[in-house]
Short mmCIF file of C-alpha atoms in Angstrom, two decimals:
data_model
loop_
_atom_site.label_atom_id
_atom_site.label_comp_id
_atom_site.label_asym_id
_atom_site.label_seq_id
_atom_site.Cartn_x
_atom_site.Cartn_y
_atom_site.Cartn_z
CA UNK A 25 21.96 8.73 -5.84
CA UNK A 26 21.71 12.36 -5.05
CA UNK A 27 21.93 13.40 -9.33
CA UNK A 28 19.28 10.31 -9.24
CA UNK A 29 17.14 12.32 -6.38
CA UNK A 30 17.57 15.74 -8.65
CA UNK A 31 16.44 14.38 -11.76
CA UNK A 32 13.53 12.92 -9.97
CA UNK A 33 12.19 16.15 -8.50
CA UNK A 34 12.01 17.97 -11.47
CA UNK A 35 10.45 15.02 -13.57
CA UNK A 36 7.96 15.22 -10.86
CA UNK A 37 7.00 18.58 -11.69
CA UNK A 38 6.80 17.87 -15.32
CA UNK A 39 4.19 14.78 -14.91
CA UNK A 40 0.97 13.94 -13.44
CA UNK A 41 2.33 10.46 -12.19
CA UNK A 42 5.84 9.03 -12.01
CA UNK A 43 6.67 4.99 -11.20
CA UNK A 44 9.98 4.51 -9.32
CA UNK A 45 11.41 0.98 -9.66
CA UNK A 46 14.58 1.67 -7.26
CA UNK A 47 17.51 -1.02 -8.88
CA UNK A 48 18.11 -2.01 -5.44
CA UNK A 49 14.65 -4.23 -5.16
CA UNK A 50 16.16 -6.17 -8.12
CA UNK A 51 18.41 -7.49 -5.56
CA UNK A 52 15.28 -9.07 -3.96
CA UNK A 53 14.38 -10.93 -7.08
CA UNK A 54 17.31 -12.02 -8.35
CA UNK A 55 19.90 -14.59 -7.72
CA UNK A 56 23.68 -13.93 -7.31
CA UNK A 57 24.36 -15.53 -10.62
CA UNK A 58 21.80 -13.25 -12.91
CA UNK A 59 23.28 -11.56 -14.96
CA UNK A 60 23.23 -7.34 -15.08
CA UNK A 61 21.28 -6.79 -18.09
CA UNK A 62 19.01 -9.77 -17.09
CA UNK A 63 18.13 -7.97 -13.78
CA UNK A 64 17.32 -4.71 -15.32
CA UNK A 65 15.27 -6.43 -18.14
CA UNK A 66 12.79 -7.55 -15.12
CA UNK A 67 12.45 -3.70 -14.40
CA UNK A 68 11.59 -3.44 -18.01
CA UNK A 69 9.49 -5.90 -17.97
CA UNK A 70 7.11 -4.89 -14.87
CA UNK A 71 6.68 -1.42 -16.65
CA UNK A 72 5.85 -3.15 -20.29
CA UNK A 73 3.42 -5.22 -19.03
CA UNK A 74 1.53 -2.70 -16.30
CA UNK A 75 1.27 -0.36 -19.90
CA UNK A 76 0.19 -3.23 -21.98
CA UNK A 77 -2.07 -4.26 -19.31
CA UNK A 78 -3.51 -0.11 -18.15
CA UNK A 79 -3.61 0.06 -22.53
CA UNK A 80 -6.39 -2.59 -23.22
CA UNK A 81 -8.83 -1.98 -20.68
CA UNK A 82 -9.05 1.24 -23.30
CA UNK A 83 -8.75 -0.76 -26.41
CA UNK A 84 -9.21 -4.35 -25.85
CA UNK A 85 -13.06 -5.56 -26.00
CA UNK A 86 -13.73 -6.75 -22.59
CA UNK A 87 -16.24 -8.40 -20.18
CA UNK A 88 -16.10 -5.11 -18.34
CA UNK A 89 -14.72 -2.11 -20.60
CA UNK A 90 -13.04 1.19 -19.62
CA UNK A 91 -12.07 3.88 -21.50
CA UNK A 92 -9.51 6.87 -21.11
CA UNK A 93 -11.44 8.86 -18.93
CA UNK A 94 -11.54 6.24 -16.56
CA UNK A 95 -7.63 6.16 -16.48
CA UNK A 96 -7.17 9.84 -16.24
CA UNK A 97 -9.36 9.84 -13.22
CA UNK A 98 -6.91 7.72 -11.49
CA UNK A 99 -3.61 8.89 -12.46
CA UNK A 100 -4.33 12.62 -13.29
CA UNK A 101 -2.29 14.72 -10.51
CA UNK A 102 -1.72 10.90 -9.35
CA UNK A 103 1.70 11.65 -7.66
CA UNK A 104 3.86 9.07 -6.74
CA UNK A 105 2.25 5.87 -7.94
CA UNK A 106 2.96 2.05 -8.08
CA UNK A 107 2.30 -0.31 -11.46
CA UNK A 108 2.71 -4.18 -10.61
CA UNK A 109 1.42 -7.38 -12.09
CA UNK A 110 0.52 -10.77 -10.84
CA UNK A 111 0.41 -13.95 -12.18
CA UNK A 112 -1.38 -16.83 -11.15
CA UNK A 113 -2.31 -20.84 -12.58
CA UNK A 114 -4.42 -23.02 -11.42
CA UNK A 115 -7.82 -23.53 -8.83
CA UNK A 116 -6.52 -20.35 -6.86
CA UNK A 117 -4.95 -18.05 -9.71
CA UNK A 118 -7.28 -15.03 -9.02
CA UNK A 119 -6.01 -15.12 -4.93
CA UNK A 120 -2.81 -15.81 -6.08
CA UNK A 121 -2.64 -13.15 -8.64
CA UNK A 122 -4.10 -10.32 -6.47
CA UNK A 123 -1.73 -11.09 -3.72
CA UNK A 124 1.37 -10.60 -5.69
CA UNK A 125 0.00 -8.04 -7.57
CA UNK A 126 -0.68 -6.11 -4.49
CA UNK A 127 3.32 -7.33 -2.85
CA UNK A 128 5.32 -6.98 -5.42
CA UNK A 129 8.95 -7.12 -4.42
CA UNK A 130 10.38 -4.66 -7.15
CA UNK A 131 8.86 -1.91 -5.55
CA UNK A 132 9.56 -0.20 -2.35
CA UNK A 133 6.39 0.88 -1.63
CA UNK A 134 3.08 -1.24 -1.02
CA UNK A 135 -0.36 -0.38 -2.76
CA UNK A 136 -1.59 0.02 1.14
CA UNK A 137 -3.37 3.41 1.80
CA UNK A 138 -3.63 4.17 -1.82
CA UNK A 139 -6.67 6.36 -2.70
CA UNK A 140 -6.59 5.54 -6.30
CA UNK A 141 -6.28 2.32 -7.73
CA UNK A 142 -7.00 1.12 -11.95
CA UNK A 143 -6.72 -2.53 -12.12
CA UNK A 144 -7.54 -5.17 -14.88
CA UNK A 145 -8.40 -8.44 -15.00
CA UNK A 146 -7.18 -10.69 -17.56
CA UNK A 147 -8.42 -14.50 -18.08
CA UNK A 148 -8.82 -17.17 -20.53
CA UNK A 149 -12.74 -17.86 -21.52
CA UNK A 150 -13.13 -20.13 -18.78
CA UNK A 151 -12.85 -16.58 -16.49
CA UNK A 152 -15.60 -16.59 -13.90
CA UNK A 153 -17.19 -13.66 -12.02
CA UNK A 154 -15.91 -15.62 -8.82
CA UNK A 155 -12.31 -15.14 -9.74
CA UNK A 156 -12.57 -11.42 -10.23
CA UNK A 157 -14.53 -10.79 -6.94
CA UNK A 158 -11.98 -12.19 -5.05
CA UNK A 159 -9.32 -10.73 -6.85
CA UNK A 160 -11.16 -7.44 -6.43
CA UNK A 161 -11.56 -8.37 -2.77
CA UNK A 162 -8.16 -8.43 -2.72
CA UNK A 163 -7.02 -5.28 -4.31
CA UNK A 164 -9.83 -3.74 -1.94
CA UNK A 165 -8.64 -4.55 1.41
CA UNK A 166 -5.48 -3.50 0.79
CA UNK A 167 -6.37 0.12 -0.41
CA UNK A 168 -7.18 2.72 1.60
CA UNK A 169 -11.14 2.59 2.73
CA UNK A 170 -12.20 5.17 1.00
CA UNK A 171 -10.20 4.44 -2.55
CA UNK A 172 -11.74 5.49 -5.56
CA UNK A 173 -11.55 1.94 -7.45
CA UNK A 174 -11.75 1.30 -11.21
CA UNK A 175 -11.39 -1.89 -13.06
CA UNK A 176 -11.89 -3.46 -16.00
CA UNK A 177 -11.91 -7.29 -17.25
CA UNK A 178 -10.68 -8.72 -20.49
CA UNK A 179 -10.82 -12.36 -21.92
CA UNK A 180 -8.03 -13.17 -23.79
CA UNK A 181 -8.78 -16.52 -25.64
CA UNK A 182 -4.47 -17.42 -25.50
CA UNK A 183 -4.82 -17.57 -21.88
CA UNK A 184 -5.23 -21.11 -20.93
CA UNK A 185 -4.62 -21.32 -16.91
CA UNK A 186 -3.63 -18.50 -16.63
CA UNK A 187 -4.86 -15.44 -14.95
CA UNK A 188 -2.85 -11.79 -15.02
CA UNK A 189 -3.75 -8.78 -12.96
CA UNK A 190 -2.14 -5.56 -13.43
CA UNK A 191 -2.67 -2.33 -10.30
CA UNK A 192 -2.01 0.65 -10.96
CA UNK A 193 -2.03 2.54 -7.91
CA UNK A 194 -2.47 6.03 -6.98
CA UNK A 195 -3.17 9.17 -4.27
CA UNK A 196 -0.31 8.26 -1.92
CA UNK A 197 0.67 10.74 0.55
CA UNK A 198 4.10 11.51 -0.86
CA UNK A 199 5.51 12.47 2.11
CA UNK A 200 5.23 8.93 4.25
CA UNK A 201 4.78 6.10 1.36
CA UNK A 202 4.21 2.89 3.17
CA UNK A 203 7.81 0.90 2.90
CA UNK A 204 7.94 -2.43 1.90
CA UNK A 205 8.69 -3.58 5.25
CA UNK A 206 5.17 -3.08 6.81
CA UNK A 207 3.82 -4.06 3.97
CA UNK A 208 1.31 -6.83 5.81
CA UNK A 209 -0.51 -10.06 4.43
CA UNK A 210 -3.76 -10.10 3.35
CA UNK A 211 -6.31 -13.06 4.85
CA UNK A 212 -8.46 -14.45 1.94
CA UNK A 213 -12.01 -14.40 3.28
CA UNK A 214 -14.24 -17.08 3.10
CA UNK A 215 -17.20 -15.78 0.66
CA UNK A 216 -20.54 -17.65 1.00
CA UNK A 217 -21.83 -18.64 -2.29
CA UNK A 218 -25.03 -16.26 -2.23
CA UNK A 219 -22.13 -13.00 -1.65
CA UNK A 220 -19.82 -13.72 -4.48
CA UNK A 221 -22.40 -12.27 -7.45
CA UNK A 222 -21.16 -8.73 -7.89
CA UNK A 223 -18.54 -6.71 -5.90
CA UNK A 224 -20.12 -3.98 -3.68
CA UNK A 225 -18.09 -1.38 -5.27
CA UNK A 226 -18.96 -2.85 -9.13
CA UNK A 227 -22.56 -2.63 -7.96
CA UNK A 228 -22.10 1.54 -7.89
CA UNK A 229 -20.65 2.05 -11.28
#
């Protein structure tokens, strides 16, 4: 742990923003029976996907397109930063998404208080504007208030029920990360029909 520590602190000096996947949360996701090099494949995995997921907001045609500039705002000098992805099916895949997006247990700390936060949005074409504001709702209640959000959304016409969300998160005080166990639960609010056009914080890009 301690050569683990070492190599951490300088890496940390060599990069804007570093993702720690600590191989004890796999412990949390896995049964007794998993094998080793299944276990650390799942570590793989949430990395692969949070890059394939940050990668087309830049170069996958989208309802809502980003590009580069909009991911070096977030993770430039980013610090310490968290990268999960949620999954969701059916009538509430967006809530569902966004909350285990935002609670993911292979990572020790939670996307709460973070200043910075790139997320994307990925549906089949049956996607509605609905599902992303409350995704987005999401995603915004547990940031810190004053979090500089950026987000993108992408139709991908493979997707049948499904509906992906991938946070990158950023602008943590280094110092006192939230741990995983304060991590709280996030209420999903009931929207009135006439509020669920356009996100407040879409409205001011």
């Amino acid at each position: 742990a301690q050569v683990a520590e070492q190599g951490l602190a300088k890496l940390k000096e060599a990069v804007d923003t570093i993702i720690i996947i600590p191989n004890d949360r796999l412990l949390a996701v896995v049964n007794n029976k998993t094998p080793m090099n299944a276990a650390f494949a799942l570590a793989d995995e949430v990395l692969r996907q949070g890059v394939q997921g940050i990668s087309e907001l830049i170069t996958v045609p989208g309802l809502i397109n980003l590009d580069f500039a909009d991911v070096k705002t977030i993770m430039e000098k980013g610090g310490t930063a968290l990268m999960a992805i949620g999954v969701g099916n059916g009538d509430k895949r967006a809530l569902e998404a966004a909350q285990r997006a935002v609670t993911s247990e292979l990572l020790d700390i939670s996307i709460e208080g973070a200043k910075g936060i790139l997320f994307n949005v990925t549906g089949g074409p049956d996607l509605t504007l609905h599902e992303v504001n409350e995704a987005a709702a999401i995603v915004q209640e547990a940031a810190h208030p004053e979090a500089n959000i950026i987000f993108g959304a992408v139709v991908d016409p493979e997707l049948d029920d499904e509906l992906h969300i991938t946070v990158v998160a950023t602008g943590f005080d280094d110092s006192a990360p939230v741990a995983r166990a304060n991590i709280r639960e996030f209420p999903v609010k009931t929207v009135s029909s006439n509020d669920i056009d356009i996100p407040a914080f879409l409205r001011r890009r």
